Coordinates of C-alpha atoms in Angstrom, one line a residue:
M1 CA 0.0 0.0 -0.1
Y2 CA 1.4 3.5 -0.9
L3 CA 0.1 6.1 1.4
F4 CA 0.1 10.0 0.5
Y5 CA -1.0 13.0 2.3
F6 CA -2.8 16.0 0.9
L7 CA -1.9 18.6 3.7
P8 CA -3.4 22.3 4.0
L9 CA -1.0 25.2 3.0
L10 CA -1.4 28.8 3.6
S11 CA 1.1 31.5 2.5
F12 CA 1.8 34.9 3.5
V13 CA 4.5 37.3 3.7
A14 CA 5.0 40.8 5.8
M15 CA 5.1 43.1 2.9
V16 CA 7.2 46.4 2.0
S17 CA 6.1 48.5 -1.0
S18 CA 7.3 47.9 -4.5
Q19 CA 8.7 51.5 -4.4
E20 CA 10.5 51.0 -1.5
L21 CA 11.9 47.7 -2.3
S22 CA 13.0 49.2 -5.6
Q23 CA 15.5 51.7 -3.8
H24 CA 17.1 49.0 -1.9
I25 CA 17.5 46.1 -4.3
M26 CA 20.4 45.7 -6.5
V27 CA 20.7 43.5 -9.7
R28 CA 23.1 40.7 -8.6
P29 CA 23.8 37.2 -10.4
H30 CA 21.4 34.4 -10.3
M31 CA 18.5 36.5 -10.4
D32 CA 16.3 33.3 -11.1
F33 CA 16.8 32.3 -7.4
I34 CA 14.0 33.6 -5.1
S35 CA 15.7 35.5 -2.1
A36 CA 14.6 37.7 0.6
H37 CA 14.7 41.5 1.3
G38 CA 13.8 42.0 4.6
T39 CA 10.2 40.7 5.0
Q40 CA 10.0 40.6 1.1
L41 CA 10.5 37.7 -0.9
V42 CA 12.0 38.9 -4.3
R43 CA 12.6 37.3 -7.8
H44 CA 14.1 38.7 -11.0
G45 CA 14.9 41.9 -8.9
R46 CA 11.0 42.4 -8.1
P47 CA 8.7 41.4 -5.4
H48 CA 7.6 37.9 -5.3
Y49 CA 4.4 36.5 -4.0
I50 CA 3.5 32.7 -3.8
S51 CA 0.3 31.0 -3.7
G52 CA 1.2 27.3 -3.0
A53 CA 0.0 23.8 -1.9
N54 CA 1.6 20.7 -0.1
Y55 CA 2.4 17.8 -2.7
W56 CA 4.2 15.6 -0.2
Q57 CA 3.4 12.6 -2.8
A58 CA 5.6 14.0 -5.5
M59 CA 8.6 11.9 -5.6
N60 CA 6.6 8.6 -5.3
L61 CA 4.1 9.8 -8.0
G62 CA 7.0 10.7 -10.1
M63 CA 8.6 7.3 -10.3
A64 CA 8.9 5.7 -13.4
S65 CA 7.0 2.7 -12.7
G66 CA 5.8 0.7 -9.9
P67 CA 2.4 0.9 -7.9
S68 CA 2.9 4.4 -6.8
S69 CA 4.0 5.8 -10.4
A70 CA 1.7 8.3 -11.9
R71 CA 3.3 11.0 -13.8
A72 CA 0.0 11.6 -16.1
R73 CA -1.8 12.6 -12.6
V74 CA 1.5 14.8 -11.7
H75 CA 0.9 16.7 -15.0
D76 CA -2.9 16.8 -14.3
D77 CA -2.5 18.1 -11.0
L78 CA 0.3 21.0 -11.7
S79 CA -1.6 21.9 -14.8
H80 CA -4.9 22.3 -12.9
L81 CA -3.0 24.1 -10.0
S82 CA -1.3 26.5 -12.4
S83 CA -4.2 27.4 -14.0
L84 CA -5.6 28.6 -10.6
G85 CA -2.4 30.8 -10.0
V86 CA -0.4 28.4 -7.9
N87 CA 3.2 28.9 -8.5
M88 CA 4.9 27.0 -5.4
V89 CA 4.6 23.2 -4.2
R90 CA 5.8 22.1 -0.7
I91 CA 7.5 18.5 -1.3
L92 CA 9.3 15.9 0.7
A93 CA 12.7 14.6 -0.1
A94 CA 13.0 12.4 2.7
S95 CA 11.1 9.3 3.9
E96 CA 12.5 6.3 5.7
G97 CA 12.0 2.5 6.1
S98 CA 12.1 0.5 8.8
Q99 CA 14.5 -2.5 10.3
Y100 CA 11.1 -4.1 11.6
G101 CA 9.7 -4.1 8.2
W102 CA 6.4 -2.8 7.3
Q103 CA 5.0 -0.1 9.5
P104 CA 1.7 1.5 9.8
D105 CA 0.3 4.3 7.8
R106 CA 3.4 5.2 6.2
M107 CA 4.7 6.4 2.8
Y108 CA 6.0 3.6 0.5
P109 CA 8.3 2.9 -1.1
A110 CA 10.5 4.7 1.0
L111 CA 13.4 7.0 -0.3
M112 CA 16.1 5.9 2.6
T113 CA 15.6 2.1 3.4
A114 CA 18.4 2.5 5.9
P115 CA 20.8 4.8 6.8
G116 CA 22.8 5.8 3.8
T117 CA 21.0 3.1 1.7
Y118 CA 18.3 4.5 -1.1
D119 CA 15.9 3.1 -3.6
M120 CA 17.1 5.1 -6.3
D121 CA 14.1 4.7 -8.3
V122 CA 12.6 7.0 -5.8
F123 CA 15.2 9.5 -6.2
D124 CA 14.7 9.4 -9.9
G125 CA 11.0 10.2 -9.1
L126 CA 12.2 13.1 -7.4
D127 CA 14.4 14.3 -10.3
W128 CA 11.6 13.8 -12.6
F129 CA 9.1 15.8 -10.6
L130 CA 11.4 18.9 -10.1
A131 CA 12.1 18.8 -13.7
Q132 CA 8.7 19.1 -14.8
L133 CA 8.2 22.3 -12.4
P134 CA 9.6 25.0 -14.8
R135 CA 6.7 24.4 -17.5
Y136 CA 4.3 25.3 -14.9
N137 CA 6.3 28.4 -13.8
M138 CA 6.3 26.8 -10.2
T139 CA 8.7 26.2 -7.5
A140 CA 9.4 23.9 -4.7
V141 CA 9.9 24.3 -0.9
V142 CA 11.7 20.9 -0.4
S143 CA 11.7 19.4 3.2
L144 CA 14.6 17.5 4.2
S145 CA 13.0 15.5 7.3
N146 CA 9.9 15.1 8.9
Y147 CA 8.9 14.9 12.7
W148 CA 5.9 12.7 12.1
T149 CA 5.6 9.1 11.1
W150 CA 3.7 8.9 7.9
S151 CA 7.0 9.2 6.4
G152 CA 9.3 7.4 8.9
G153 CA 10.3 10.7 10.1
V154 CA 13.2 11.4 12.6
A155 CA 11.7 8.9 14.8
Q156 CA 13.0 6.2 12.7
Y157 CA 16.3 7.9 12.8
V158 CA 16.1 7.3 16.9
S159 CA 14.6 3.5 15.9
W160 CA 17.9 2.9 13.8
A161 CA 20.5 4.4 16.6
T162 CA 18.8 2.3 19.5
D163 CA 17.5 -0.6 17.7
T164 CA 14.0 0.2 19.4
R165 CA 10.5 0.4 18.0
I166 CA 8.9 3.6 17.5
P167 CA 6.0 3.9 20.2
Y168 CA 3.4 5.3 17.8
P169 CA 1.0 7.6 19.2
V170 CA -2.7 7.2 18.9
Q171 CA -3.6 8.1 15.4
W172 CA -6.2 7.3 12.7
D173 CA -4.9 4.1 10.8
H174 CA -6.3 4.5 7.5
L175 CA -6.0 0.9 6.2
R176 CA -7.5 -0.7 9.2
Q177 CA -9.8 2.3 9.8
V178 CA -9.5 2.3 13.4
F179 CA -8.0 4.6 15.8
A180 CA -4.8 2.8 16.9
G181 CA -1.6 3.5 19.0
G182 CA -0.4 4.5 22.5
E183 CA 0.3 7.7 24.4
Y184 CA 1.2 10.8 22.6
Q185 CA 3.7 11.9 25.2
A186 CA 5.7 8.9 25.0
Y187 CA 6.0 9.4 21.1
L188 CA 7.2 13.2 21.7
D189 CA 9.7 12.0 24.4
Y190 CA 11.1 9.3 21.9
T191 CA 11.4 11.4 18.8
N192 CA 12.5 14.4 20.7
R193 CA 15.6 12.2 21.5
F194 CA 16.7 13.2 17.7
Y195 CA 17.9 16.3 18.7
A196 CA 18.0 16.3 22.4
D197 CA 19.4 13.1 23.5
P198 CA 23.5 13.8 23.7
Q199 CA 24.2 10.0 23.5
L200 CA 22.4 9.9 20.2
Y201 CA 23.0 13.3 18.9
N202 CA 26.2 12.7 16.9
T203 CA 24.8 9.8 15.3
T204 CA 21.5 11.0 14.3
Q205 CA 23.0 14.2 13.0
M206 CA 25.7 12.4 11.0
W207 CA 23.0 10.4 9.3
L208 CA 20.7 13.5 8.6
R209 CA 23.6 15.4 7.3
D210 CA 24.7 12.8 5.1
H211 CA 21.1 12.7 3.7
I212 CA 21.1 16.4 3.4
H213 CA 24.4 16.3 1.4
R214 CA 23.0 13.5 -0.7
V215 CA 19.9 15.7 -1.6
V216 CA 21.6 19.2 -2.0
T217 CA 24.3 18.2 -4.1
R218 CA 22.7 15.5 -6.2
T219 CA 22.4 16.0 -10.0
N220 CA 19.1 15.7 -11.5
A221 CA 19.2 13.0 -14.0
Y222 CA 16.5 15.1 -16.2
T223 CA 18.0 18.6 -16.1
G224 CA 21.7 18.0 -15.7
L225 CA 21.6 20.8 -12.6
E226 CA 22.9 19.9 -9.1
Y227 CA 19.7 20.6 -6.8
R228 CA 21.6 23.6 -5.1
D229 CA 22.2 24.9 -8.7
D230 CA 18.4 24.6 -9.6
P231 CA 16.0 27.9 -9.4
S232 CA 13.0 25.6 -9.5
I233 CA 13.9 24.7 -6.0
M234 CA 12.6 27.9 -3.5
A235 CA 13.8 27.0 -0.2
W236 CA 15.2 24.1 1.8
E237 CA 13.1 23.2 4.7
L238 CA 15.0 21.5 7.7
M239 CA 12.0 19.4 9.1
N240 CA 8.3 19.2 8.7
E241 CA 7.1 20.6 11.9
P242 CA 9.9 20.2 14.5
Q243 CA 8.2 19.9 18.0
I244 CA 9.7 21.9 20.9
I245 CA 11.8 20.4 23.8
P246 CA 10.2 21.9 26.8
G247 CA 12.4 24.0 28.8
D248 CA 15.5 23.5 26.7
Y249 CA 15.8 26.1 24.2
D250 CA 19.8 25.7 23.9
A251 CA 19.1 22.0 22.6
M252 CA 16.5 23.1 19.9
F253 CA 18.7 26.2 18.8
R254 CA 21.7 24.2 18.5
W255 CA 20.1 21.7 16.1
I256 CA 18.4 24.2 13.8
D257 CA 21.7 26.6 13.9
E258 CA 24.0 23.7 13.1
T259 CA 21.9 22.2 10.5
A260 CA 21.0 25.5 8.4
S261 CA 24.7 26.1 8.8
F262 CA 25.7 22.9 7.4
I263 CA 23.1 23.6 4.7
R264 CA 24.5 27.1 3.8
A265 CA 27.7 25.7 3.4
L266 CA 26.8 23.4 0.7
D267 CA 24.3 25.9 -0.8
A268 CA 24.5 29.6 -0.5
R269 CA 21.7 30.6 -2.8
H270 CA 18.2 29.0 -1.8
L271 CA 16.5 30.0 1.1
V272 CA 16.6 28.2 4.5
T273 CA 13.5 27.7 6.6
T274 CA 12.7 25.5 9.6
G275 CA 9.5 24.1 9.0
A276 CA 8.1 25.3 12.4
E277 CA 4.3 25.6 13.3
S278 CA 5.3 28.5 15.6
K279 CA 2.4 27.5 18.1
N280 CA 4.5 27.9 21.3
G281 CA 4.8 31.7 21.6
Q282 CA 7.3 34.6 20.5
Q283 CA 10.3 33.1 22.6
W284 CA 10.0 29.8 20.8
F285 CA 9.4 31.3 17.6
S286 CA 12.6 33.5 18.2
V287 CA 14.5 30.2 19.1
M288 CA 13.3 28.7 15.9
H289 CA 14.2 31.5 13.7
R290 CA 16.9 33.8 14.9
S291 CA 20.0 31.7 13.6
E292 CA 21.8 33.5 10.8
Y293 CA 21.6 30.8 8.8
I294 CA 17.6 30.8 8.4
S295 CA 16.1 33.4 5.8
L296 CA 12.3 32.5 5.7
A297 CA 10.2 32.1 9.1
S298 CA 7.8 29.3 8.8
A299 CA 4.1 29.1 10.7
H300 CA 1.2 26.6 10.6
F301 CA -2.2 26.8 11.9
W302 CA -4.3 23.8 13.0
P303 CA -7.0 24.8 15.7
L304 CA -8.7 21.3 16.0
N305 CA -5.3 19.6 16.7
W306 CA -4.2 22.5 19.1
G307 CA -7.6 22.1 21.3
L308 CA -9.0 25.6 19.5
Y309 CA -11.9 24.1 18.1
N310 CA -14.7 21.6 19.1
S311 CA -15.8 19.2 16.3
T312 CA -18.9 18.1 18.3
D313 CA -20.0 21.4 19.1
S314 CA -22.9 22.2 16.6
T315 CA -23.1 25.9 17.3
L316 CA -20.9 28.8 15.9
G317 CA -19.3 29.2 19.3
S318 CA -16.4 27.2 18.5
V319 CA -15.9 28.2 14.8
D320 CA -15.8 32.0 16.0
F321 CA -13.4 31.3 18.9
A322 CA -11.1 29.2 16.4
I323 CA -11.2 32.4 14.1
Q324 CA -10.4 35.0 17.0
E325 CA -7.4 32.7 17.7
M326 CA -6.3 32.5 14.1
R327 CA -6.4 36.3 13.9
K328 CA -4.2 36.5 16.9
F329 CA -1.8 34.0 15.7
V330 CA -1.4 35.4 12.3
K331 CA -1.2 38.7 13.6
G332 CA 1.7 37.5 16.1
V333 CA 3.9 35.7 13.7
S334 CA 3.8 38.6 11.4
Q335 CA 4.9 41.1 13.8
W336 CA 7.7 38.6 15.1
S337 CA 8.9 37.9 11.7
Q338 CA 9.3 41.8 11.0
E339 CA 11.0 42.1 14.6
L340 CA 13.3 39.4 13.0
D341 CA 13.5 41.3 9.4
M342 CA 12.5 38.1 7.5
P343 CA 9.3 37.0 5.2
C344 CA 7.2 34.6 7.1
V345 CA 5.1 31.9 5.2
L346 CA 2.0 30.4 6.9
F347 CA 2.7 27.1 5.2
E348 CA -0.3 25.2 6.5
Y349 CA -3.9 26.0 8.2
G350 CA -7.1 24.4 8.1
M351 CA -9.2 21.3 9.7
M352 CA -9.3 17.8 9.8
R353 CA -11.1 16.1 6.6
D354 CA -14.5 14.7 6.5
Q355 CA -14.8 10.8 7.5
W356 CA -11.4 10.9 9.0
G357 CA -12.7 9.5 12.6
S358 CA -15.4 11.7 13.8
S359 CA -13.7 15.4 13.2
A360 CA -15.1 17.9 11.5
G361 CA -14.2 18.9 7.8
L362 CA -13.3 21.9 6.5
G363 CA -16.6 23.1 4.8
A364 CA -18.3 26.4 6.3
T365 CA -15.7 26.4 8.9
G366 CA -12.9 26.3 6.1
D367 CA -14.7 29.2 4.4
A368 CA -15.0 31.2 7.7
M369 CA -11.4 30.7 8.4
A370 CA -10.3 32.1 4.7
R371 CA -12.6 35.2 5.0
A372 CA -11.0 36.2 8.5
L373 CA -7.5 35.7 7.2
L374 CA -8.2 38.0 4.3
R375 CA -8.9 40.6 7.0
A376 CA -5.9 39.8 9.0
P377 CA -3.0 42.2 8.9
R378 CA -0.1 41.9 6.0
S379 CA -1.7 38.2 4.8
G380 CA -2.0 36.8 1.6
H381 CA -2.6 33.1 1.4
T382 CA -3.5 29.6 -0.1
L383 CA -5.5 26.9 1.5
A384 CA -5.5 23.2 0.1
A385 CA -7.6 20.5 1.7
P386 CA -9.1 17.5 0.0
G387 CA -13.1 17.6 0.1
H388 CA -13.1 21.2 0.3
R389 CA -15.4 21.8 -2.4
C390 CA -17.0 24.6 -4.1
C391 CA -16.8 27.0 -7.3
R392 CA -17.5 30.2 -5.9
L393 CA -15.9 33.6 -6.6
R394 CA -15.7 36.3 -4.2
R395 CA -13.4 39.6 -3.5
S396 CA -12.2 41.2 -0.4
R397 CA -10.7 44.5 -0.3
G398 CA -9.5 43.8 -4.0
L399 CA -8.3 40.0 -3.4
E400 CA -9.7 37.4 -5.1
I401 CA -10.5 34.3 -3.7
R402 CA -11.1 31.4 -6.1
R403 CA -12.1 28.2 -4.9
M404 CA -11.3 24.9 -7.0
S405 CA -13.1 21.4 -6.6
R406 CA -10.8 18.4 -5.8
R407 CA -9.8 16.8 -9.2
G408 CA -7.7 13.9 -10.0
G409 CA -6.2 13.9 -6.4
T410 CA -5.9 17.8 -6.6
A411 CA -6.5 19.4 -3.2
S412 CA -9.2 21.8 -2.9
M413 CA -7.5 25.5 -2.9
T414 CA -8.1 29.0 -2.3
T415 CA -5.8 31.4 -3.7
I416 CA -5.1 35.0 -3.4
H417 CA -3.8 37.0 -6.2

């Protein structure tokens, strides 16, 4: 079974005026690459704005053959997204296999089957996918690891280093259609050993850096470009949703700073972001973004996951509260990123999908969140989520919101132009 995820993505950048920007930006080589000038993204010497979608399954669908291969679907998806103004996709360049064989609810085939051992057919799928982006005028944010187990994730690094089984948290098993797993805190404690356990740190970091080196310096079989020389890549992301180490700011900063520095030594032209949700307040936001090697701030917003929304409440009270919290969150991360003088991308927001357990779907709640987000300060955004359907057209303060229905596996999406 090959499991893929379509997760919401929302992006915004704190903005300066085009006139102000033009006074400070100097033309320099490699203008095809997206860069940061203060709080503004820049490409071709001009302000650059992104509308995007998470497309985690990219390298598997891009494989030349096998059960997960679906290159025609990729073209269909990218064409459809491009027609709606989407110009960026967020993809994964990391998935890990287990020494204990098949694991529940995980992407297969895995890119890295054991430390330093790769399925080259999956790597070829990643090459092929990246080679398609220019024809659709898209770039990719490439995540180099994942906190969560649906791709193996850094818990698998801990499992390799200790030869122990991952204590999976309670989660929805899509194959068996049941909730399965154990204590959530046990999983967090186990996974946080990846960057917090001094007895494992050198080993897990060695494996991660070897992987990062393999990806960043890889020569694409279809373009002939090394990944670090490819302007189709917008940014490197350290990890999808790294979770904090309660009370241990130093360990988290050390991991981010050392890993981002390692990437910068290999590639000085691409943006580097953390992949953080930024849900733990300004101090943790600063810890996760103050490294001189981080050039793009990251945030996610999941009100149901964070206990800000009650899916069993049939009144609007819970929805209204979630929207109020979202407004405060967007305002906060926008201000914090401005204080650090860097752009901020809200890479994910949304609700759980319909029929995933008893959780509420996007529906009217997603509509309300999108409308509220439009009124938040300094924000432009994209929303993607399966099952979020509708084809209405709305305008708010001169910004156009278009809704597209799910088609050929393409996530529904709201885009701002």
